[in-house]
Amino acid sequence: MAAQSGQLARRTHPPAERPRGVPLATEPLLFGILGFVVVLVLWEAAVDAGLVRSALMSSPTRIVGAGVADFSSGVIWPHIETSFQEWGVGFAVALVTGIPLGLALGMFRRVEYLFDPWLSALYATPTVALAPLIILLFGVGIESKYVVVFLEAFITMTISTIAGAHAADRRHLETAKSFGASKSLTFRSVILPSSVPFMITGVRIGAGRALVGVIVAEFIASNIGLGFYISINGTTLNASRVMLGILLLGGFGIVVGQLIRRLERRFDKWRPAIH
């Protein structure tokens, strides 16, 4: 009798199926790996067939060989450590200054009017144009690299945070005001939740821009770092090591971007609806 009731329950309550159109959690990773492998195979085949000159684009097998040689000998480690130090310090300083400033400018319109022209000018000016001036002011040492990385990330995060502070629903602001909420309570309960998704988006974009700043600064004046590693191997036409440096930067950018994107999805439900 118990067995019959169990069979009846299984018939009346079939196992839940994944809704159509909803991707599996592993699908982005699987398709990303598949696309990466396909490109590598086609790249290697094109070089072997003579469609692409190996002296210009190298090939995956040659890049792996160069990577094994440089990692095992330890030649590339100082370049990686220096570039990631420049990225980490510049990005961290931009993070702790850009977000608070963005919130302050978003809450106080007159202060925003005061700083907005400067932010707009810096945002419109390529950092590569400012890098020579920064190097003149701070020297060719690592301090100038920190400044370039800071500027690349700072502007993006500040502007994104300002947009988040402006995105607070007017109805919620008016409700808080009608109940006599203080400015600090309105900030904590209305403005901050609306700003968090924009902040994280700015952090994700700023992380990538900071990596660009590292390479720009090292291209202009440096004798160590991945930017210098790419540049010096480019002058000697060593395409394998040039591509190795580029792939290391791209891989680091992908990892950081994915980590921040996971954090962004956790707060995406706070993002205001766009009507």
PDB file of C-alpha atoms in Angstrom:
ATOM      1  CA  MET A   1       0.000   0.000   0.000  1.00  0.00           C
ATOM      2  CA  ALA A   2       2.825   2.373   0.882  1.00  0.00           C
ATOM      3  CA  ALA A   3       4.597   1.549  -2.375  1.00  0.00           C
ATOM      4  CA  GLN A   4       1.447   2.283  -4.377  1.00  0.00           C
ATOM      5  CA  SER A   5       0.981   5.630  -2.632  1.00  0.00           C
ATOM      6  CA  GLY A   6       4.625   6.515  -3.373  1.00  0.00           C
ATOM      7  CA  GLN A   7       4.154   5.720  -7.058  1.00  0.00           C
ATOM      8  CA  LEU A   8       0.975   7.796  -7.110  1.00  0.00           C
ATOM      9  CA  ALA A   9       2.802  10.743  -5.531  1.00  0.00           C
ATOM     10  CA  ARG A  10       5.549  10.555  -8.136  1.00  0.00           C
ATOM     11  CA  ARG A  11       2.964  10.529 -10.917  1.00  0.00           C
ATOM     12  CA  THR A  12       1.001  13.471  -9.565  1.00  0.00           C
ATOM     13  CA  HIS A  13       4.157  15.479  -8.736  1.00  0.00           C
ATOM     14  CA  PRO A  14       6.677  14.996 -11.556  1.00  0.00           C
ATOM     15  CA  PRO A  15      10.244  16.208 -10.975  1.00  0.00           C
ATOM     16  CA  ALA A  16      10.682  19.905 -11.578  1.00  0.00           C
ATOM     17  CA  GLU A  17      12.201  20.721 -14.945  1.00  0.00           C
ATOM     18  CA  ARG A  18      14.351  23.685 -15.824  1.00  0.00           C
ATOM     19  CA  PRO A  19      12.198  26.319 -17.571  1.00  0.00           C
ATOM     20  CA  ARG A  20      12.937  26.808 -21.219  1.00  0.00           C
ATOM     21  CA  GLY A  21      15.158  29.778 -21.948  1.00  0.00           C
ATOM     22  CA  VAL A  22      16.776  29.710 -18.489  1.00  0.00           C
ATOM     23  CA  PRO A  23      20.494  28.862 -18.897  1.00  0.00           C
ATOM     24  CA  LEU A  24      22.283  26.483 -16.592  1.00  0.00           C
ATOM     25  CA  ALA A  25      24.638  28.115 -14.104  1.00  0.00           C
ATOM     26  CA  THR A  26      27.607  26.498 -15.849  1.00  0.00           C
ATOM     27  CA  GLU A  27      26.612  27.476 -19.387  1.00  0.00           C
ATOM     28  CA  PRO A  28      28.487  30.822 -19.505  1.00  0.00           C
ATOM     29  CA  LEU A  29      31.678  29.099 -18.322  1.00  0.00           C
ATOM     30  CA  LEU A  30      31.286  26.159 -20.728  1.00  0.00           C
ATOM     31  CA  PHE A  31      30.573  28.330 -23.754  1.00  0.00           C
ATOM     32  CA  GLY A  32      33.376  30.713 -22.796  1.00  0.00           C
ATOM     33  CA  ILE A  33      35.884  27.868 -22.628  1.00  0.00           C
ATOM     34  CA  LEU A  34      34.527  26.438 -25.885  1.00  0.00           C
ATOM     35  CA  GLY A  35      34.907  29.762 -27.689  1.00  0.00           C
ATOM     36  CA  PHE A  36      38.437  30.182 -26.325  1.00  0.00           C
ATOM     37  CA  VAL A  37      39.464  26.692 -27.460  1.00  0.00           C
ATOM     38  CA  VAL A  38      37.963  27.207 -30.933  1.00  0.00           C
ATOM     39  CA  VAL A  39      39.920  30.454 -31.408  1.00  0.00           C
ATOM     40  CA  LEU A  40      43.164  28.793 -30.303  1.00  0.00           C
ATOM     41  CA  VAL A  41      42.665  25.863 -32.669  1.00  0.00           C
ATOM     42  CA  LEU A  42      41.867  28.141 -35.611  1.00  0.00           C
ATOM     43  CA  TRP A  43      44.819  30.381 -34.754  1.00  0.00           C
ATOM     44  CA  GLU A  44      47.238  27.466 -34.652  1.00  0.00           C
ATOM     45  CA  ALA A  45      45.816  26.038 -37.882  1.00  0.00           C
ATOM     46  CA  ALA A  46      46.121  29.403 -39.651  1.00  0.00           C
ATOM     47  CA  VAL A  47      49.787  29.711 -38.663  1.00  0.00           C
ATOM     48  CA  ASP A  48      50.560  26.128 -39.705  1.00  0.00           C
ATOM     49  CA  ALA A  49      48.829  26.679 -43.059  1.00  0.00           C
ATOM     50  CA  GLY A  50      50.837  29.843 -43.685  1.00  0.00           C
ATOM     51  CA  LEU A  51      47.779  32.111 -43.664  1.00  0.00           C
ATOM     52  CA  VAL A  52      49.256  34.137 -40.784  1.00  0.00           C
ATOM     53  CA  ARG A  53      52.951  34.904 -40.380  1.00  0.00           C
ATOM     54  CA  SER A  54      54.253  33.479 -37.114  1.00  0.00           C
ATOM     55  CA  ALA A  55      56.760  36.355 -36.894  1.00  0.00           C
ATOM     56  CA  LEU A  56      53.848  38.792 -36.560  1.00  0.00           C
ATOM     57  CA  MET A  57      51.230  36.885 -34.550  1.00  0.00           C
ATOM     58  CA  SER A  58      53.181  33.884 -33.234  1.00  0.00           C
ATOM     59  CA  SER A  59      51.040  30.832 -32.406  1.00  0.00           C
ATOM     60  CA  PRO A  60      49.541  29.271 -29.258  1.00  0.00           C
ATOM     61  CA  THR A  61      52.226  26.571 -29.078  1.00  0.00           C
ATOM     62  CA  ARG A  62      55.044  29.130 -29.435  1.00  0.00           C
ATOM     63  CA  ILE A  63      53.444  31.355 -26.787  1.00  0.00           C
ATOM     64  CA  VAL A  64      53.195  28.416 -24.389  1.00  0.00           C
ATOM     65  CA  GLY A  65      56.846  27.627 -25.030  1.00  0.00           C
ATOM     66  CA  ALA A  66      57.877  31.217 -24.318  1.00  0.00           C
ATOM     67  CA  GLY A  67      55.745  31.230 -21.167  1.00  0.00           C
ATOM     68  CA  VAL A  68      57.273  28.008 -19.850  1.00  0.00           C
ATOM     69  CA  ALA A  69      60.778  29.377 -20.495  1.00  0.00           C
ATOM     70  CA  ASP A  70      60.183  32.774 -18.845  1.00  0.00           C
ATOM     71  CA  PHE A  71      58.228  31.461 -15.865  1.00  0.00           C
ATOM     72  CA  SER A  72      60.692  28.664 -15.155  1.00  0.00           C
ATOM     73  CA  SER A  73      63.668  31.029 -15.398  1.00  0.00           C
ATOM     74  CA  GLY A  74      61.907  33.659 -13.283  1.00  0.00           C
ATOM     75  CA  VAL A  75      62.430  36.427 -15.850  1.00  0.00           C
ATOM     76  CA  ILE A  76      58.783  37.441 -16.026  1.00  0.00           C
ATOM     77  CA  TRP A  77      57.922  37.387 -12.311  1.00  0.00           C
ATOM     78  CA  PRO A  78      59.326  40.863 -11.453  1.00  0.00           C
ATOM     79  CA  HIS A  79      57.349  42.356 -14.351  1.00  0.00           C
ATOM     80  CA  ILE A  80      54.099  40.741 -13.126  1.00  0.00           C
ATOM     81  CA  GLU A  81      54.673  41.787  -9.511  1.00  0.00           C
ATOM     82  CA  THR A  82      55.437  45.393 -10.440  1.00  0.00           C
ATOM     83  CA  SER A  83      52.430  45.794 -12.733  1.00  0.00           C
ATOM     84  CA  PHE A  84      50.024  44.257 -10.243  1.00  0.00           C
ATOM     85  CA  GLN A  85      51.440  46.416  -7.450  1.00  0.00           C
ATOM     86  CA  GLU A  86      50.852  49.523  -9.554  1.00  0.00           C
ATOM     87  CA  TRP A  87      47.337  48.344 -10.358  1.00  0.00           C
ATOM     88  CA  GLY A  88      46.497  47.423  -6.772  1.00  0.00           C
ATOM     89  CA  VAL A  89      47.687  50.646  -5.139  1.00  0.00           C
ATOM     90  CA  GLY A  90      46.244  52.993  -7.766  1.00  0.00           C
ATOM     91  CA  PHE A  91      42.924  51.165  -7.903  1.00  0.00           C
ATOM     92  CA  ALA A  92      42.596  50.990  -4.099  1.00  0.00           C
ATOM     93  CA  VAL A  93      43.188  54.730  -3.697  1.00  0.00           C
ATOM     94  CA  ALA A  94      40.667  55.451  -6.457  1.00  0.00           C
ATOM     95  CA  LEU A  95      38.138  53.184  -4.755  1.00  0.00           C
ATOM     96  CA  VAL A  96      38.342  54.831  -1.325  1.00  0.00           C
ATOM     97  CA  THR A  97      38.211  58.354  -2.766  1.00  0.00           C
ATOM     98  CA  GLY A  98      36.019  58.081  -5.879  1.00  0.00           C
ATOM     99  CA  ILE A  99      32.952  56.473  -4.281  1.00  0.00           C
ATOM    100  CA  PRO A 100      32.678  58.845  -1.271  1.00  0.00           C
ATOM    101  CA  LEU A 101      33.221  61.839  -3.549  1.00  0.00           C
ATOM    102  CA  GLY A 102      30.602  60.545  -5.998  1.00  0.00           C
ATOM    103  CA  LEU A 103      28.056  60.153  -3.195  1.00  0.00           C
ATOM    104  CA  ALA A 104      28.793  63.652  -1.894  1.00  0.00           C
ATOM    105  CA  LEU A 105      28.460  65.206  -5.339  1.00  0.00           C
ATOM    106  CA  GLY A 106      25.284  63.257  -6.029  1.00  0.00           C
ATOM    107  CA  MET A 107      23.640  64.437  -2.807  1.00  0.00           C
ATOM    108  CA  PHE A 108      24.686  68.075  -2.891  1.00  0.00           C
ATOM    109  CA  ARG A 109      23.925  69.615  -6.273  1.00  0.00           C
ATOM    110  CA  ARG A 110      25.821  72.868  -5.696  1.00  0.00           C
ATOM    111  CA  VAL A 111      28.983  70.938  -4.867  1.00  0.00           C
ATOM    112  CA  GLU A 112      28.416  68.899  -8.023  1.00  0.00           C
ATOM    113  CA  TYR A 113      28.097  72.090 -10.076  1.00  0.00           C
ATOM    114  CA  LEU A 114      31.484  73.133  -8.682  1.00  0.00           C
ATOM    115  CA  PHE A 115      33.320  69.908  -9.570  1.00  0.00           C
ATOM    116  CA  ASP A 116      31.411  68.798 -12.670  1.00  0.00           C
ATOM    117  CA  PRO A 117      33.476  70.814 -15.208  1.00  0.00           C
ATOM    118  CA  TRP A 118      36.675  69.295 -13.856  1.00  0.00           C
ATOM    119  CA  LEU A 119      35.284  65.774 -13.941  1.00  0.00           C
ATOM    120  CA  SER A 120      33.984  66.266 -17.470  1.00  0.00           C
ATOM    121  CA  ALA A 121      37.334  67.631 -18.644  1.00  0.00           C
ATOM    122  CA  LEU A 122      39.282  64.755 -17.091  1.00  0.00           C
ATOM    123  CA  TYR A 123      36.829  62.196 -18.469  1.00  0.00           C
ATOM    124  CA  ALA A 124      37.147  63.613 -21.981  1.00  0.00           C
ATOM    125  CA  THR A 125      40.946  63.843 -21.869  1.00  0.00           C
ATOM    126  CA  PRO A 126      42.791  60.591 -22.681  1.00  0.00           C
ATOM    127  CA  THR A 127      45.113  59.618 -19.869  1.00  0.00           C
ATOM    128  CA  VAL A 128      47.862  58.953 -22.397  1.00  0.00           C
ATOM    129  CA  ALA A 129      47.868  62.705 -23.059  1.00  0.00           C
ATOM    130  CA  LEU A 130      48.291  63.449 -19.352  1.00  0.00           C
ATOM    131  CA  ALA A 131      50.899  60.760 -18.697  1.00  0.00           C
ATOM    132  CA  PRO A 132      53.922  62.830 -19.859  1.00  0.00           C
ATOM    133  CA  LEU A 133      52.866  65.714 -17.601  1.00  0.00           C
ATOM    134  CA  ILE A 134      52.351  63.328 -14.673  1.00  0.00           C
ATOM    135  CA  ILE A 135      55.803  61.850 -15.224  1.00  0.00           C
ATOM    136  CA  LEU A 136      57.310  65.361 -15.278  1.00  0.00           C
ATOM    137  CA  LEU A 137      55.603  66.136 -11.955  1.00  0.00           C
ATOM    138  CA  PHE A 138      56.164  62.840 -10.135  1.00  0.00           C
ATOM    139  CA  GLY A 139      59.251  61.483 -11.904  1.00  0.00           C
ATOM    140  CA  VAL A 140      59.813  58.209 -13.725  1.00  0.00           C
ATOM    141  CA  GLY A 141      59.483  56.103 -10.560  1.00  0.00           C
ATOM    142  CA  ILE A 142      56.562  54.007  -9.461  1.00  0.00           C
ATOM    143  CA  GLU A 143      54.735  57.025  -7.974  1.00  0.00           C
ATOM    144  CA  SER A 144      53.864  58.367 -11.419  1.00  0.00           C
ATOM    145  CA  LYS A 145      52.409  54.950 -12.331  1.00  0.00           C
ATOM    146  CA  TYR A 146      50.187  55.085  -9.249  1.00  0.00           C
ATOM    147  CA  VAL A 147      48.861  58.486 -10.338  1.00  0.00           C
ATOM    148  CA  VAL A 148      48.061  57.356 -13.884  1.00  0.00           C
ATOM    149  CA  VAL A 149      46.261  54.225 -12.639  1.00  0.00           C
ATOM    150  CA  PHE A 150      44.406  56.285 -10.038  1.00  0.00           C
ATOM    151  CA  LEU A 151      43.120  58.751 -12.626  1.00  0.00           C
ATOM    152  CA  GLU A 152      41.944  55.998 -14.981  1.00  0.00           C
ATOM    153  CA  ALA A 153      39.823  54.343 -12.281  1.00  0.00           C
ATOM    154  CA  PHE A 154      38.856  57.396 -10.219  1.00  0.00           C
ATOM    155  CA  ILE A 155      36.926  59.271 -12.921  1.00  0.00           C
ATOM    156  CA  THR A 156      34.870  56.243 -13.937  1.00  0.00           C
ATOM    157  CA  MET A 157      33.925  55.290 -10.382  1.00  0.00           C
ATOM    158  CA  THR A 158      33.074  58.853  -9.378  1.00  0.00           C
ATOM    159  CA  ILE A 159      30.800  59.498 -12.359  1.00  0.00           C
ATOM    160  CA  SER A 160      29.049  56.133 -11.965  1.00  0.00           C
ATOM    161  CA  THR A 161      28.431  56.785  -8.268  1.00  0.00           C
ATOM    162  CA  ILE A 162      27.008  60.234  -9.027  1.00  0.00           C
ATOM    163  CA  ALA A 163      24.586  58.615 -11.480  1.00  0.00           C
ATOM    164  CA  GLY A 164      23.574  56.139  -8.790  1.00  0.00           C
ATOM    165  CA  ALA A 165      22.868  58.881  -6.266  1.00  0.00           C
ATOM    166  CA  HIS A 166      20.703  60.642  -8.858  1.00  0.00           C
ATOM    167  CA  ALA A 167      18.807  57.393  -9.584  1.00  0.00           C
ATOM    168  CA  ALA A 168      16.992  57.327  -6.247  1.00  0.00           C
ATOM    169  CA  ASP A 169      13.255  57.134  -6.816  1.00  0.00           C
ATOM    170  CA  ARG A 170      11.679  60.550  -6.277  1.00  0.00           C
ATOM    171  CA  ARG A 171       8.619  58.933  -4.688  1.00  0.00           C
ATOM    172  CA  HIS A 172      10.788  57.301  -2.037  1.00  0.00           C
ATOM    173  CA  LEU A 173      12.607  60.567  -1.382  1.00  0.00           C
ATOM    174  CA  GLU A 174       9.314  62.411  -0.995  1.00  0.00           C
ATOM    175  CA  THR A 175       7.975  59.685   1.322  1.00  0.00           C
ATOM    176  CA  ALA A 176      11.047  59.924   3.524  1.00  0.00           C
ATOM    177  CA  LYS A 177      10.759  63.712   3.574  1.00  0.00           C
ATOM    178  CA  SER A 178       7.042  63.611   4.446  1.00  0.00           C
ATOM    179  CA  PHE A 179       7.784  61.400   7.451  1.00  0.00           C
ATOM    180  CA  GLY A 180      10.424  63.833   8.632  1.00  0.00           C
ATOM    181  CA  ALA A 181      13.407  61.581   7.967  1.00  0.00           C
ATOM    182  CA  SER A 182      16.775  63.199   8.550  1.00  0.00           C
ATOM    183  CA  LYS A 183      19.311  63.534   5.763  1.00  0.00           C
ATOM    184  CA  SER A 184      21.404  60.729   7.219  1.00  0.00           C
ATOM    185  CA  LEU A 185      18.401  58.394   7.406  1.00  0.00           C
ATOM    186  CA  THR A 186      17.337  59.311   3.858  1.00  0.00           C
ATOM    187  CA  PHE A 187      20.857  58.586   2.688  1.00  0.00           C
ATOM    188  CA  ARG A 188      20.996  55.172   4.401  1.00  0.00           C
ATOM    189  CA  SER A 189      17.503  54.018   3.466  1.00  0.00           C
ATOM    190  CA  VAL A 190      16.942  55.524  -0.011  1.00  0.00           C
ATOM    191  CA  ILE A 191      20.013  56.979  -1.706  1.00  0.00           C
ATOM    192  CA  LEU A 192      22.608  54.357  -0.728  1.00  0.00           C
ATOM    193  CA  PRO A 193      20.574  51.284  -1.811  1.00  0.00           C
ATOM    194  CA  SER A 194      19.888  52.943  -5.167  1.00  0.00           C
ATOM    195  CA  SER A 195      23.563  53.810  -5.600  1.00  0.00           C
ATOM    196  CA  VAL A 196      25.131  50.453  -4.742  1.00  0.00           C
ATOM    197  CA  PRO A 197      24.515  48.746  -8.128  1.00  0.00           C
ATOM    198  CA  PHE A 198      25.903  51.790  -9.942  1.00  0.00           C
ATOM    199  CA  MET A 199      28.920  51.838  -7.614  1.00  0.00           C
ATOM    200  CA  ILE A 200      29.743  48.207  -8.343  1.00  0.00           C
ATOM    201  CA  THR A 201      29.339  48.767 -12.080  1.00  0.00           C
ATOM    202  CA  GLY A 202      31.738  51.700 -11.812  1.00  0.00           C
ATOM    203  CA  VAL A 203      34.182  49.553  -9.834  1.00  0.00           C
ATOM    204  CA  ARG A 204      34.080  46.834 -12.512  1.00  0.00           C
ATOM    205  CA  ILE A 205      34.702  49.306 -15.333  1.00  0.00           C
ATOM    206  CA  GLY A 206      37.279  51.189 -13.259  1.00  0.00           C
ATOM    207  CA  ALA A 207      39.227  47.978 -12.637  1.00  0.00           C
ATOM    208  CA  GLY A 208      39.641  47.523 -16.374  1.00  0.00           C
ATOM    209  CA  ARG A 209      40.534  51.158 -16.912  1.00  0.00           C
ATOM    210  CA  ALA A 210      43.146  50.918 -14.148  1.00  0.00           C
ATOM    211  CA  LEU A 211      44.799  48.052 -16.010  1.00  0.00           C
ATOM    212  CA  VAL A 212      44.933  50.256 -19.112  1.00  0.00           C
ATOM    213  CA  GLY A 213      46.585  52.939 -16.997  1.00  0.00           C
ATOM    214  CA  VAL A 214      49.298  50.505 -15.910  1.00  0.00           C
ATOM    215  CA  ILE A 215      50.256  49.726 -19.497  1.00  0.00           C
ATOM    216  CA  VAL A 216      50.070  53.358 -20.644  1.00  0.00           C
ATOM    217  CA  ALA A 217      52.394  54.485 -17.860  1.00  0.00           C
ATOM    218  CA  GLU A 218      54.847  51.640 -18.426  1.00  0.00           C
ATOM    219  CA  PHE A 219      54.933  52.206 -22.170  1.00  0.00           C
ATOM    220  CA  ILE A 220      55.945  55.840 -21.693  1.00  0.00           C
ATOM    221  CA  ALA A 221      58.554  55.575 -18.940  1.00  0.00           C
ATOM    222  CA  SER A 222      59.500  52.333 -17.242  1.00  0.00           C
ATOM    223  CA  ASN A 223      62.174  49.679 -17.138  1.00  0.00           C
ATOM    224  CA  ILE A 224      60.061  46.986 -15.491  1.00  0.00           C
ATOM    225  CA  GLY A 225      56.469  45.781 -15.673  1.00  0.00           C
ATOM    226  CA  LEU A 226      54.321  43.944 -18.186  1.00  0.00           C
ATOM    227  CA  GLY A 227      54.010  47.081 -20.309  1.00  0.00           C
ATOM    228  CA  PHE A 228      57.796  47.288 -20.514  1.00  0.00           C
ATOM    229  CA  TYR A 229      57.981  43.529 -21.142  1.00  0.00           C
ATOM    230  CA  ILE A 230      55.612  43.874 -24.103  1.00  0.00           C
ATOM    231  CA  SER A 231      57.364  46.973 -25.409  1.00  0.00           C
ATOM    232  CA  ILE A 232      60.918  45.635 -25.238  1.00  0.00           C
ATOM    233  CA  ASN A 233      59.955  42.351 -26.878  1.00  0.00           C
ATOM    234  CA  GLY A 234      58.058  44.258 -29.541  1.00  0.00           C
ATOM    235  CA  THR A 235      61.185  46.205 -30.480  1.00  0.00           C
ATOM    236  CA  THR A 236      63.072  42.927 -30.916  1.00  0.00           C
ATOM    237  CA  LEU A 237      60.187  41.404 -32.922  1.00  0.00           C
ATOM    238  CA  ASN A 238      59.654  38.648 -30.356  1.00  0.00           C
ATOM    239  CA  ALA A 239      55.965  38.111 -31.112  1.00  0.00           C
ATOM    240  CA  SER A 240      55.595  35.125 -28.769  1.00  0.00           C
ATOM    241  CA  ARG A 241      56.535  37.125 -25.691  1.00  0.00           C
ATOM    242  CA  VAL A 242      54.506  40.139 -26.823  1.00  0.00           C
ATOM    243  CA  MET A 243      51.415  37.923 -27.083  1.00  0.00           C
ATOM    244  CA  LEU A 244      52.281  36.285 -23.756  1.00  0.00           C
ATOM    245  CA  GLY A 245      52.234  39.657 -22.011  1.00  0.00           C
ATOM    246  CA  ILE A 246      48.968  40.599 -23.699  1.00  0.00           C
ATOM    247  CA  LEU A 247      47.333  37.296 -22.711  1.00  0.00           C
ATOM    248  CA  LEU A 248      48.463  37.688 -19.097  1.00  0.00           C
ATOM    249  CA  LEU A 249      46.874  41.128 -18.924  1.00  0.00           C
ATOM    250  CA  GLY A 250      43.704  39.880 -20.586  1.00  0.00           C
ATOM    251  CA  GLY A 251      43.467  36.897 -18.251  1.00  0.00           C
ATOM    252  CA  PHE A 252      43.880  39.105 -15.184  1.00  0.00           C
ATOM    253  CA  GLY A 253      41.223  41.484 -16.488  1.00  0.00           C
ATOM    254  CA  ILE A 254      38.798  38.609 -17.078  1.00  0.00           C
ATOM    255  CA  VAL A 255      39.295  37.194 -13.573  1.00  0.00           C
ATOM    256  CA  VAL A 256      38.840  40.559 -11.840  1.00  0.00           C
ATOM    257  CA  GLY A 257      35.857  41.420 -14.034  1.00  0.00           C
ATOM    258  CA  GLN A 258      34.119  38.121 -13.288  1.00  0.00           C
ATOM    259  CA  LEU A 259      34.676  38.454  -9.539  1.00  0.00           C
ATOM    260  CA  ILE A 260      33.196  41.951  -9.498  1.00  0.00           C
ATOM    261  CA  ARG A 261      30.355  40.855 -11.815  1.00  0.00           C
ATOM    262  CA  ARG A 262      29.366  38.154  -9.305  1.00  0.00           C
ATOM    263  CA  LEU A 263      29.214  40.808  -6.597  1.00  0.00           C
ATOM    264  CA  GLU A 264      27.244  43.052  -8.953  1.00  0.00           C
ATOM    265  CA  ARG A 265      24.583  40.370  -9.498  1.00  0.00           C
ATOM    266  CA  ARG A 266      24.029  40.082  -5.746  1.00  0.00           C
ATOM    267  CA  PHE A 267      23.027  43.750  -5.604  1.00  0.00           C
ATOM    268  CA  ASP A 268      21.289  43.974  -8.981  1.00  0.00           C
ATOM    269  CA  LYS A 269      17.853  43.646  -7.363  1.00  0.00           C
ATOM    270  CA  TRP A 270      18.490  47.028  -5.749  1.00  0.00           C
ATOM    271  CA  ARG A 271      18.849  48.691  -9.127  1.00  0.00           C
ATOM    272  CA  PRO A 272      15.933  51.079  -9.773  1.00  0.00           C
ATOM    273  CA  ALA A 273      13.520  50.021 -12.487  1.00  0.00           C
ATOM    274  CA  ILE A 274      13.670  52.076 -15.683  1.00  0.00           C
ATOM    275  CA  HIS A 275      10.212  53.047 -16.944  1.00  0.00           C
TER     276      HIS A 275
END
